[in-house]
């Protein structure tokens, strides 16, 4: 469980609720340098012990105090483990100053550890792997990579043919990783390295020699943010890897064109398909070409051995003896079968060699052994016939040729089907528009969307797609975000609102200031999350990985045993001669049984059972606005029988508003709110923000620029309220406990207002001035319209619902009654929520926690399944196992239902894959032959083997037809958004 706690710490460190998915500071006073950039030297990291924190509000106070210091790059506070982690520039601030800031906020701080960031942390490298055929290949490759010093973790996915490697670049390089892959016998193509690194391909006209290339490279390398440059002089192409938050492609074009005094002309290289898709298409073409060529040779072999032998005139020609007993038909079949065996079937020999060289055996080994057994025996028959005057034997050239042809057909169909499993990612990538309208000093300019850089201002007209993530700086409109978040209704946008790249503007013109481009964008991060989910193995896949280690050797043993058993039975006359077909002898019959066993067994079907279903399931989830982080999340989600809900923002709308103000002092409402809002303006709590917003509307029309009175001695009292001195008056604003702790008497009238507020599911806030109750505020955060129905649906699914909140018992019970929740835990701190989750797990429940992904992160990572629910990108995406892009509770039902459907499909795939092997191997071995004379010729066995893999992939593809549960169709609501 300690591991899960540190996951909580990491997730808090990675993301903040700042309106985007990337780690950005959200306090105006904080120094804002891009990640990895330092104005003066490198960064350092300090881990501090912070004592005295009791809740998320305490953590917020500590974090705010740290971030106000100059030179702070990032700070994260873990209230569950009483720790703070700070990334800072030592040239601008030191640990002692950070500790002083924490102590000034009212907490104790002590350094635990400090480390310099001169050495890079682990980097992530994604590599495309060519040549894998089954689980044995991926397992062998994974082991080879894991054995390298400096590799922290390596995952190899058979279905996507990719490896994701976490490694220390100071210990091991990409070239060494590539060498290890190639030593294992596979080809590797780099897809990406590191996070937030974009790559652009430029076509440069005017390059005449190496000096031209050298001049361009030097000019580009001098730019900050350029990571790597690759040149392809034969096609005038330059590829630049860069950090999009520092520089961009328009800068590269300007630098290139200025480098040659006008001699060079640069532009975006003509659009190319993504590397994986290009390879997929090449692979499909290659298999199709091999299959057609194999047919060219195999069909004549089949006709001369099976059909033309019964055509009188042609039979006579085929039976003409060339040398001794060697006939024309045998010689012709030998000549035609040889190219199929050694040229078209070369890939199986290469795959076998690579596999055996590393001490493992894969599908290629079985195919090579099976086809060679038939081919070499046939060559033996031809040789005997050529040197003997009385030898009579039958060749099996058609067996080896047809076997290879059917396997190639199966591989072709399998690659076609596997390509369809990743269509969800392709659809997401295609959302980015081709062009954008750039606004500059000269007016408007239409540019390639890949030329858009951070801080550009773009114009989005009605009907056009938003080119990049950004903030609306002018105009208002409605934007269709369904392709990103799954939200069906258009979302209103006006000045100050965030827009997401790839969404469609509907009815107004917007001017958008670009905040994130390339790999930083929300769309890119969603794509990367889905790709990572498809890489992650489900625990159930361990079964297939374990079986694959022993599968091929066991099949070879069974095949050899089958051949020996039938051969000895024939020699010992254990069965009548009538069992032997007229065209064979006992040895040949035994050989056919042995070959059939070898080629019918299929480890590929087992290896594809889980990853293909996970790929399709996560892809379908992404189109529904439900981001599922891989097989582990799917496997846990399908077992969920208890869901713990946070209240604010999860069951309720999450936008508290002041609905009642009751004053008990002779003063105007404006004066009252002037004092209260000044005190609350320093608090980050949602209720405090609601009070400030309400005060602005009462006091002044200019809501943006109003200045509050000066505040002294401000204290945020975690879980209770705030205390401050404003205009020489001591103000307390908070709950009853805060007043009682300060010996402030609560009048009967005030008690009645509080009781009425709690009865109406509202939160009562008491305000005292100089030790006397001055007023009561009633804050309402209404229940989401679909909450009651969703809780009812979960109950019908036999899933227990529990509400955990930091609010008072009266409000909590009232909200729970409205929602239909029976079990409530109120006045809970963040660590208490995590404890409650653990208690439920200890009671035997599989627990899902649904929260906003930020304050609830300790409980999210403690749960078996953490679900972050939020509006679009305002979610801590790292904290949860499942991210619900919309604020709709019905998506919880969709997530669980999709997980159940996907896992049931995985089960079905395993039943089919295991059942196929358990049934087909005995049949191929001839178990039915004594009673029915039924046997499977090797070429039919090979076709059955290929069909089994295809059937598993097609079974997974059926998940693409997923429809949300019928119970949800009765809900005519799609959540609510407060504008």
Short mmCIF file of C-alpha atoms in Angstrom, two decimals, residues 198 200 202 220 223-226 240 242-255 268 450-454 456 517:
data_model
loop_
_atom_site.label_atom_id
_atom_site.label_comp_id
_atom_site.label_asym_id
_atom_site.label_seq_id
_atom_site.Cartn_x
_atom_site.Cartn_y
_atom_site.Cartn_z
CA UNK A 198 7.52 17.46 -31.21
CA UNK A 200 8.50 18.57 -37.88
CA UNK A 202 10.75 20.50 -43.65
CA UNK A 220 19.04 25.49 -36.32
CA UNK A 223 18.12 27.94 -31.49
CA UNK A 224 16.96 27.23 -27.90
CA UNK A 225 14.60 24.27 -27.68
CA UNK A 226 15.99 22.33 -30.67
CA UNK A 240 13.76 18.81 -36.47
CA UNK A 242 12.07 20.40 -30.66
CA UNK A 243 10.35 21.52 -27.46
CA UNK A 244 7.11 23.20 -28.58
CA UNK A 245 6.87 25.45 -25.53
CA UNK A 246 10.20 27.11 -26.48
CA UNK A 247 10.31 27.30 -30.27
CA UNK A 248 8.38 26.27 -33.37
CA UNK A 249 8.44 25.51 -37.10
CA UNK A 250 7.88 29.10 -38.30
CA UNK A 251 11.07 30.06 -36.50
CA UNK A 252 12.92 27.21 -38.23
CA UNK A 253 11.73 28.34 -41.67
CA UNK A 254 12.81 31.93 -40.97
CA UNK A 255 16.25 30.80 -39.75
CA UNK A 268 6.45 21.94 -44.46
CA UNK A 450 1.61 22.67 -38.02
CA UNK A 451 3.18 26.15 -38.25
CA UNK A 452 1.15 27.49 -35.32
CA UNK A 453 3.34 28.30 -32.29
CA UNK A 454 2.73 29.08 -28.67
CA UNK A 456 0.15 33.01 -31.58
CA UNK A 517 0.88 23.09 -29.41
#
